[in-house]
Short mmCIF file of C-alpha atoms in Angstrom, two decimals:
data_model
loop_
_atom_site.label_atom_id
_atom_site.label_comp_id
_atom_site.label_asym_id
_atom_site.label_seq_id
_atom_site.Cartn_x
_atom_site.Cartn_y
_atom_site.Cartn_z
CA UNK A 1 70.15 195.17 -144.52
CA UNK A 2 72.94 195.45 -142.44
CA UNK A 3 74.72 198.75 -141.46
CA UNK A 4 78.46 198.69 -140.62
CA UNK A 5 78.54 200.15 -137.31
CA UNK A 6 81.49 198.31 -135.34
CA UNK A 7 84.34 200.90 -135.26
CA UNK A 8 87.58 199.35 -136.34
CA UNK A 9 90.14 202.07 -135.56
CA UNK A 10 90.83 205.93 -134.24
CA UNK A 11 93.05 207.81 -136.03
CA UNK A 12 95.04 210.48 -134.65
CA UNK A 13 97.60 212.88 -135.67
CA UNK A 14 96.32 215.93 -137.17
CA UNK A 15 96.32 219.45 -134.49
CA UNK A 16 94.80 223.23 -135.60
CA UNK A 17 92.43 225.46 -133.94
CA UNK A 18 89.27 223.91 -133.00
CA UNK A 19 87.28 226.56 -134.34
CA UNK A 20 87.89 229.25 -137.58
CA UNK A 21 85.33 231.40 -138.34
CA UNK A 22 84.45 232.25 -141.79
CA UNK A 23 81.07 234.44 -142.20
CA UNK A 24 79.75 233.99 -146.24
CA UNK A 25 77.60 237.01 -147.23
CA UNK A 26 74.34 236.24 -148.97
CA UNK A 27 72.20 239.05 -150.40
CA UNK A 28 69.48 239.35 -147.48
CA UNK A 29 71.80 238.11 -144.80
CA UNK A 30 74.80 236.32 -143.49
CA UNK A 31 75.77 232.85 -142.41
CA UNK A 32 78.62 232.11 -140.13
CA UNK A 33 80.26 229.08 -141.44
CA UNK A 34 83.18 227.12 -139.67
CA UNK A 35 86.17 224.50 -140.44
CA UNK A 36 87.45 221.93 -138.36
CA UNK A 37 90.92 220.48 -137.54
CA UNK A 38 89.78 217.69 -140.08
CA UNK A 39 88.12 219.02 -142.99
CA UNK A 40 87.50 216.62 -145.35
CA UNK A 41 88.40 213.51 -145.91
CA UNK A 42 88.40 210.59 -148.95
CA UNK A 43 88.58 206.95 -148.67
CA UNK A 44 89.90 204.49 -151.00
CA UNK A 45 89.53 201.35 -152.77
CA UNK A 46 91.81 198.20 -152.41
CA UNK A 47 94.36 199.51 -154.93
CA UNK A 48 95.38 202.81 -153.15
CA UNK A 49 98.77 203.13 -153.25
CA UNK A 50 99.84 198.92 -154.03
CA UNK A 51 103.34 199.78 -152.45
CA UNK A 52 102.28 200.60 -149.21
CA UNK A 53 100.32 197.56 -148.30
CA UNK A 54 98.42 194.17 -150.02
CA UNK A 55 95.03 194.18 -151.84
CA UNK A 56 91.85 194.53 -150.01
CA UNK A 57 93.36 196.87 -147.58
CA UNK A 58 91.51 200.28 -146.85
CA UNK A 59 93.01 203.35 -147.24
CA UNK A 60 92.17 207.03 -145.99
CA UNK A 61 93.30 210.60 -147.07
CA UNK A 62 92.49 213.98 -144.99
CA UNK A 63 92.48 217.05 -144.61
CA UNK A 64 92.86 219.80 -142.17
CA UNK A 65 93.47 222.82 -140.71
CA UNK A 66 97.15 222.35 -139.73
CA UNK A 67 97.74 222.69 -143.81
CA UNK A 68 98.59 219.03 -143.97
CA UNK A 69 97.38 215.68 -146.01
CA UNK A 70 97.70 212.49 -144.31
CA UNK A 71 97.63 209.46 -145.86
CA UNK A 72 96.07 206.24 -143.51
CA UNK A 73 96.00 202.63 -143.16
CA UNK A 74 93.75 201.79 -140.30
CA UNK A 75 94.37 198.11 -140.07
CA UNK A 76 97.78 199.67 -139.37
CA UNK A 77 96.77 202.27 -135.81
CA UNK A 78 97.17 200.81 -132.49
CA UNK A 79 94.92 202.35 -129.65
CA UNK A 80 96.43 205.14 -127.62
CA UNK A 81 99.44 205.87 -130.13
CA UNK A 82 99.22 209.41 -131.91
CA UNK A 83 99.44 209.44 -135.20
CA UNK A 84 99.83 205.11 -135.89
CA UNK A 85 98.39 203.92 -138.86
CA UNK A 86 99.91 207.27 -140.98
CA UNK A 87 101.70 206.19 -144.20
CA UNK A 88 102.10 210.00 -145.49
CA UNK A 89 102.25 213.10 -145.02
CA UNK A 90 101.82 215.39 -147.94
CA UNK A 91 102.69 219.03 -146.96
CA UNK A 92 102.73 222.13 -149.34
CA UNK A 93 99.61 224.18 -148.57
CA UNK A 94 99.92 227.43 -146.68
CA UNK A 95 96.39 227.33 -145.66
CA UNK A 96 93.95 225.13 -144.65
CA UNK A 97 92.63 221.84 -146.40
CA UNK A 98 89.35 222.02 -147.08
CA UNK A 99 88.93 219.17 -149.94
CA UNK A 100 90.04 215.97 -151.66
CA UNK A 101 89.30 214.18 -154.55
CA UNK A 102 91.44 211.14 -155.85
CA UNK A 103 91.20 209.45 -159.51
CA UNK A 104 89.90 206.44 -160.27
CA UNK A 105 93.24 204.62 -160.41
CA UNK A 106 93.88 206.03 -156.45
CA UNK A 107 97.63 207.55 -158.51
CA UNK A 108 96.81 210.96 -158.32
CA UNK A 109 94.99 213.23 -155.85
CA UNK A 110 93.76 216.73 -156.19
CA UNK A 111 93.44 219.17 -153.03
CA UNK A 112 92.27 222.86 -152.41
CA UNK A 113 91.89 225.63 -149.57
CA UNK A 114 92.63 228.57 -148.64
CA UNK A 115 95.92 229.27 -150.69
CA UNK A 116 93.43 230.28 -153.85
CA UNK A 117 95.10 227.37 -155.72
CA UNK A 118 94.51 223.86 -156.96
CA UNK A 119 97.22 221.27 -156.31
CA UNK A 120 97.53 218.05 -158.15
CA UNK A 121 99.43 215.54 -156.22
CA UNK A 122 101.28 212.15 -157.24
CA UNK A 123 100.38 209.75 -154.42
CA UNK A 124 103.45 207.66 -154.41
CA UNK A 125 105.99 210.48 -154.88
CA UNK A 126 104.47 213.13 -152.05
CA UNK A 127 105.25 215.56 -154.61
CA UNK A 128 103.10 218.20 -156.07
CA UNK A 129 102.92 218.00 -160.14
CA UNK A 130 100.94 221.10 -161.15
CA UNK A 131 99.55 223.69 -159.38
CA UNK A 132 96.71 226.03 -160.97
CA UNK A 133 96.34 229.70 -159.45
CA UNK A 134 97.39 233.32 -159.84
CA UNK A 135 95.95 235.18 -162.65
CA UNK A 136 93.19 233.16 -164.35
CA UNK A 137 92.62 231.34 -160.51
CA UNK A 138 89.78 231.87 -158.18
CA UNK A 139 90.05 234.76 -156.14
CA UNK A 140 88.87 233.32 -152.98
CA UNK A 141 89.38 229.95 -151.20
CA UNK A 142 88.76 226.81 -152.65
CA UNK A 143 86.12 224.87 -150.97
CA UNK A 144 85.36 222.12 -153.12
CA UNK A 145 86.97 219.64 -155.77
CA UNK A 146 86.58 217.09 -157.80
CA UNK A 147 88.24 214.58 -161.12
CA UNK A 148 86.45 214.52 -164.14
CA UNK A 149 86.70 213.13 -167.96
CA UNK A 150 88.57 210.24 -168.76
CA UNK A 151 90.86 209.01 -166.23
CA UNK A 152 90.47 212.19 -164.49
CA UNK A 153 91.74 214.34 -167.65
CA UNK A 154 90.51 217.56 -166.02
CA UNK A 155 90.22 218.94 -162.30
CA UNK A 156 86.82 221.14 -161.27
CA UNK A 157 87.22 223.50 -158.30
CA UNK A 158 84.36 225.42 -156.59
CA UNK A 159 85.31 228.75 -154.16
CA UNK A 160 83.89 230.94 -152.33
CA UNK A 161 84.16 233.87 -155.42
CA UNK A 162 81.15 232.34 -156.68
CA UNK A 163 82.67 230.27 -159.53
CA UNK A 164 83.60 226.91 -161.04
CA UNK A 165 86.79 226.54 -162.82
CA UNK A 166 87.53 223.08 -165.04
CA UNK A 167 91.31 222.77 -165.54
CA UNK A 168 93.26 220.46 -168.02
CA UNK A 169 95.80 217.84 -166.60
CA UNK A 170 97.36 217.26 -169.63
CA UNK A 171 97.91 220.80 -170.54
CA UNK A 172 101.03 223.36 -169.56
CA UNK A 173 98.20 226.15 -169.42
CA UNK A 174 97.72 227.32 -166.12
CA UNK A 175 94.58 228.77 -166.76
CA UNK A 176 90.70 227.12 -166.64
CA UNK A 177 89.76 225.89 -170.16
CA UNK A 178 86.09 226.89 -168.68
CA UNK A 179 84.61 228.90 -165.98
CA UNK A 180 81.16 228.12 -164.91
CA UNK A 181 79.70 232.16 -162.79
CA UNK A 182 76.34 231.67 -162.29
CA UNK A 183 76.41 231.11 -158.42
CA UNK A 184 74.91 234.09 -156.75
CA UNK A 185 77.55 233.16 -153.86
CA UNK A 186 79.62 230.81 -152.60
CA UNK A 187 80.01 227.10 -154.52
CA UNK A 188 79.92 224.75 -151.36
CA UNK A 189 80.15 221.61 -152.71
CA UNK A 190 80.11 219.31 -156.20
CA UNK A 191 80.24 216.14 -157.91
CA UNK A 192 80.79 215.21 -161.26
CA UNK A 193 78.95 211.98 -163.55
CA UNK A 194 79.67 211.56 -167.07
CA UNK A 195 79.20 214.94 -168.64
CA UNK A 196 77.64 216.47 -165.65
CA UNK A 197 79.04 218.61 -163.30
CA UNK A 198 76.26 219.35 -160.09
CA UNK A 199 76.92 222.35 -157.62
CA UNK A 200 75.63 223.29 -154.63
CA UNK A 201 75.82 226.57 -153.18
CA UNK A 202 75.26 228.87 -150.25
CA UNK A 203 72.69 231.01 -152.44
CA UNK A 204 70.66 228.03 -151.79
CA UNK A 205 70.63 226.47 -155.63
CA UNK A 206 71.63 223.23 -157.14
CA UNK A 207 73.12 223.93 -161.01
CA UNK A 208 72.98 220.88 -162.95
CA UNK A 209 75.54 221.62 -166.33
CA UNK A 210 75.12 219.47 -169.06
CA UNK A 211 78.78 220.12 -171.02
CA UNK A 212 77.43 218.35 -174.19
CA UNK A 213 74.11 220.17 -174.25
CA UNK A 214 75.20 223.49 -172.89
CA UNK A 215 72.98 223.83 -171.07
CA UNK A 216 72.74 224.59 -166.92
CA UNK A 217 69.29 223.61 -165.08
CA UNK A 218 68.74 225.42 -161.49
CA UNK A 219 67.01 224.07 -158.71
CA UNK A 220 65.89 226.18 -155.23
CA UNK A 221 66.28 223.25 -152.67
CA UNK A 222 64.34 223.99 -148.93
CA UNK A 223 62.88 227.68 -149.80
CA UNK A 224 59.88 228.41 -147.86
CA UNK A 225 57.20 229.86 -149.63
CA UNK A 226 53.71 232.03 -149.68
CA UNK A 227 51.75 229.51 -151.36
CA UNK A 228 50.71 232.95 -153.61
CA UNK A 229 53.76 234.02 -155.10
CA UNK A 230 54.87 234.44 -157.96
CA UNK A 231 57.13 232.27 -159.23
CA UNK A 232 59.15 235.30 -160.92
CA UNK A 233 60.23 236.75 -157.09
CA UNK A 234 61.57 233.86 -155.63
CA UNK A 235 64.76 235.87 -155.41
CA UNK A 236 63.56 238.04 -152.65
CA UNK A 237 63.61 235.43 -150.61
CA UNK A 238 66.17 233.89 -149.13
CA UNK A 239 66.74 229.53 -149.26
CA UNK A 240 68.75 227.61 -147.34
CA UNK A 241 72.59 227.34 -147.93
CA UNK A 242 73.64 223.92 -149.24
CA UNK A 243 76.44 222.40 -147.55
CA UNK A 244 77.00 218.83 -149.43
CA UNK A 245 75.93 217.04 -153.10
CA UNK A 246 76.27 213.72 -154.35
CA UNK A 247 74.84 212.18 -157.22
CA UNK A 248 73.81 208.83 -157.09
CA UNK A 249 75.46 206.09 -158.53
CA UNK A 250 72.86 205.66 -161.68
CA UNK A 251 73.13 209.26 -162.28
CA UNK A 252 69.32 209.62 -161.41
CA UNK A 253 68.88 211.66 -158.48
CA UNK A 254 70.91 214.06 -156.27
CA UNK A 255 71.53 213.76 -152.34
CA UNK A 256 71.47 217.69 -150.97
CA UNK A 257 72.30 218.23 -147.77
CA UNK A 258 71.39 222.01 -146.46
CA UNK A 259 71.35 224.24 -143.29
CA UNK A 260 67.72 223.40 -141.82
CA UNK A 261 68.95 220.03 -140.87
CA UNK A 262 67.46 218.22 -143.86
CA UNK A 263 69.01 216.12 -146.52
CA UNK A 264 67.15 215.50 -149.46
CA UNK A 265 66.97 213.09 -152.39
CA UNK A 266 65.81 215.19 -155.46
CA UNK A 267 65.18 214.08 -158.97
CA UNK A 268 68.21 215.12 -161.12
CA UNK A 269 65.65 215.45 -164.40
CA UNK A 270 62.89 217.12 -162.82
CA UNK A 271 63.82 218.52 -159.43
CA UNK A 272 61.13 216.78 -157.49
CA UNK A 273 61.54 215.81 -153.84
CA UNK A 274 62.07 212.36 -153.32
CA UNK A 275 62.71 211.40 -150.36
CA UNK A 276 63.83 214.17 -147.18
CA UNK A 277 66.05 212.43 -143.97
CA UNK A 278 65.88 214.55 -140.52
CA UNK A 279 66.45 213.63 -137.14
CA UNK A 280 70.31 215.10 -136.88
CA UNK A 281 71.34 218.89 -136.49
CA UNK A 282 72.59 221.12 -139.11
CA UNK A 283 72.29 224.76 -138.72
CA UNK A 284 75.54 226.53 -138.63
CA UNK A 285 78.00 224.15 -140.15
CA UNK A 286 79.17 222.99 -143.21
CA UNK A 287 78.87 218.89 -142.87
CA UNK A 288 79.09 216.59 -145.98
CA UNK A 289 76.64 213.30 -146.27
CA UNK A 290 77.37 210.82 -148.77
CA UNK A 291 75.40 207.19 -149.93
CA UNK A 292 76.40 203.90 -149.09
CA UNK A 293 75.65 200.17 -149.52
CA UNK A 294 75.13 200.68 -152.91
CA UNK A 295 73.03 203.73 -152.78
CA UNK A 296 70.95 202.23 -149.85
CA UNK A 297 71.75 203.99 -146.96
CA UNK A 298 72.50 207.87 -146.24
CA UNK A 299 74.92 208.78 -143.97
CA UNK A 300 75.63 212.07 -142.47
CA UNK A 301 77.97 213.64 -139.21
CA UNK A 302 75.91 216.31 -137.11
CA UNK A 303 76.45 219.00 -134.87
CA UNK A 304 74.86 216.90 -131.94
CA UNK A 305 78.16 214.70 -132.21
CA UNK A 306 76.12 211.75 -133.78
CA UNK A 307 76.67 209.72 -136.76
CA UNK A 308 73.54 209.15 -138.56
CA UNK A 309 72.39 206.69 -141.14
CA UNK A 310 68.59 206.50 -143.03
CA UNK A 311 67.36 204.11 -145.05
CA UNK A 312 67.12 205.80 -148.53
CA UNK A 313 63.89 204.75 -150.02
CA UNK A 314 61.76 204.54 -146.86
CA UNK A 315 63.48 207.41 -144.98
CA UNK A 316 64.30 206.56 -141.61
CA UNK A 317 66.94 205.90 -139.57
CA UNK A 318 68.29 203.10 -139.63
CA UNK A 319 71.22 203.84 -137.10
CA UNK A 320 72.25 206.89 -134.91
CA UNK A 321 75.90 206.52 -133.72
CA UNK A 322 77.61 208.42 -131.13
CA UNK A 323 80.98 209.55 -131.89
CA UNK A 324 84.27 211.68 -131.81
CA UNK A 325 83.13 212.72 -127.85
CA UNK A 326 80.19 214.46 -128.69
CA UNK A 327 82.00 216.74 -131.01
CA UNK A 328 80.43 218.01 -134.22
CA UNK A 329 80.91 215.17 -136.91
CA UNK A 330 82.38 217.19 -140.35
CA UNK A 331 82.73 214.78 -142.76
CA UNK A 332 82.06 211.39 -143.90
CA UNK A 333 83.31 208.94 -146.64
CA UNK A 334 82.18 205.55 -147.68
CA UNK A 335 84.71 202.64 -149.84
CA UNK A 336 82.66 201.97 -152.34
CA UNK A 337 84.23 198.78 -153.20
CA UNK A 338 84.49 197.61 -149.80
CA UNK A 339 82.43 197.30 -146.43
CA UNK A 340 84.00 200.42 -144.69
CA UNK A 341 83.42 204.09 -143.96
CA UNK A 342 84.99 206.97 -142.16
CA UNK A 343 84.06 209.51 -139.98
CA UNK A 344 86.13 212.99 -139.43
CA UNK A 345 85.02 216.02 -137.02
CA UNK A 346 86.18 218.51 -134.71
CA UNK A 347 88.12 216.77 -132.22
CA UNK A 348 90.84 216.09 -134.97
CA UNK A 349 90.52 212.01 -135.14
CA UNK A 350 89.48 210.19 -137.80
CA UNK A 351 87.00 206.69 -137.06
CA UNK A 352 86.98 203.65 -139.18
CA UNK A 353 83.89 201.72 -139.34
CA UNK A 354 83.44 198.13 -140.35
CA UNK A 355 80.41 195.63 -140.79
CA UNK A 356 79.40 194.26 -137.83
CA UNK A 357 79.43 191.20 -139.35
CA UNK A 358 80.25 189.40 -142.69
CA UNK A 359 77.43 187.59 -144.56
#
């Protein structure tokens, strides 16, 4: 197996502070938390935006904290030149960007942060066609978001006020058709598969919800325990935040990535540990991981500026990149349907990696 670790282009362009403090509140203590000039980012398949450019051309999305979406073409920057290789610029947040999702058919995207509202975007027209919010809205930023249903019918948003919201695209209402409170604290992170919705959050729990069933299933993911306690006071003790989840591509198992710099693989159906991934650092910051090479290979950023990638049934690394000058690494994204990935951290540029060669 070979991992794609020739980078192809830097992308430039986005500018904000290089560091925001935001400090989460658990019940037994607090966790300082931080957003970069790039905050998230999404990558596309071949068909992103036709009109633009020809098939089986790559596209990227971000995020940041300059309030603005940019829309890439990497096979478009030239080395040295700020902002080449942009296509778009989407701009209508007052706060920063925090999180993308895009549908299936790369038309629409949907994007959250700290204006407390959801914004559904038409890719083509730069234009904003709904916006959920206000009464009914969350009532703290927006940290996570994702497309789910048929041909992304609804939007699901996580925020810091503890709750899931599910919101109808094809309905005038501007308020949730469901809201999902059993977070203790702050929803960091989800993905949707099917019927299933999985959060992670800072309280340190994964919450599987089945929509058909309804039913939710809780997991405690890294919690250190006396090998004699009860089961029952788990509570008083505190687990590690989760920063990132991804399910995997047959629905099976869950990748959770959490503050004691370790990602784990854990069975969706029964919660059991799979398979854990060390070797980077994550202790302060929120970094997303995501799977690759058809569920494969884990990749993560990390706070040592290094790009790592593990090999996800034996557990080891399989590559350890240096990138974005030794920066923390935020974010990354892999094409599914292609032989690229992305790479996003604090220094504000945004790295396109590429096989290093084709077989």
């Amino acid at each position: 197996m070979i991992f794609p670790n020739r980078q192809s282009a830097t992308l430039t362009g986005h500018t904000g502070l290089e560091l925001s403090p935001l400090v989460r509140s658990c019940s037994l203590y607090n966790i300082l938390c931080w957003f970069w000039p790039i905050c998230t980012l999404a990558i596309s398949s071949s068909k992103f935006v036709r009109l633009y450019n020809p098939p089986n051309v790559c596209q990227l999305l971000t995020g940041s904290t300059d309030r603005s979406i940019r829309l890439y073409n990497p096979s478009k920057s030239s080395p040295g030149i700020t902002s080449s290789g942009l296509i778009q610029t989407y701009s209508a947040h007052g706060y920063e960007v925090l999180d993308i999702a895009v549908t299936d058919d790369n038309a629409r995207f949907a994007s959250v942060g700290g204006d407390r509202q959801v914004f559904l975007w038409d890719v083509s027209g730069g234009k904003t066609i709904r916006r959920w919010g206000g009464l009914g809205g969350h009532g703290g930023r927006i940290n996570c978001v994702r497309f789910g249903g048929d041909d992304g019918a609804v939007v699901v948003s996580g925020s810091y006020d503890s709750t899931v919201r599910i919101w109808d695209c094809k309905s005038q209402s501007t308020k949730p058709i469901q809201v999902l409170d059993e977070a203790k604290d702050s929803v960091s992170s989800l993905d949707i598969l099917g019927h299933e919705i999985v959060t992670g959050s800072v309280d340190g729990r994964t919450r599987l919800y089945d929509l058909r069933m309804g039913m939710v299933y809780v997991d405690v993911v890294g919690r250190r325990l006396p090998l004699f306690l009860d089961v029952s006071l788990t509570d008083m003790f505190p687990a590690d935040p989760i920063t990132s989840v991804l399910q995997t591509r047959d629905g099976n198992a869950v990748l959770v990535s959490t503050l004691d710099s370790t990602i784990r693989l854990m069975d969706k159906g029964s919660g059991q540990l799979l398979q854990s991934y060390k070797s980077h650092t994550n202790t302060e910051y929120r970094i997303r991981s995501c799977l690759g090479l058809s569920d494969a290979v884990a990749v993560s950023g990390s706070e040592d500026g290094c790009i790592y990638a593990w090999d996800v049934l034996e557990g080891t690394v399989m590559e350890k990149l240096k990138a974005h000058g030794g920066k923390v690494v935020s974010a990354v994204a892999w094409n599914g349907r292609g032989k690229e990935w992305a790479s996003a951290g604090v220094d504000g540029e945004l790295r396109d990696e590429e096989w290093k060669r084709f077989n």
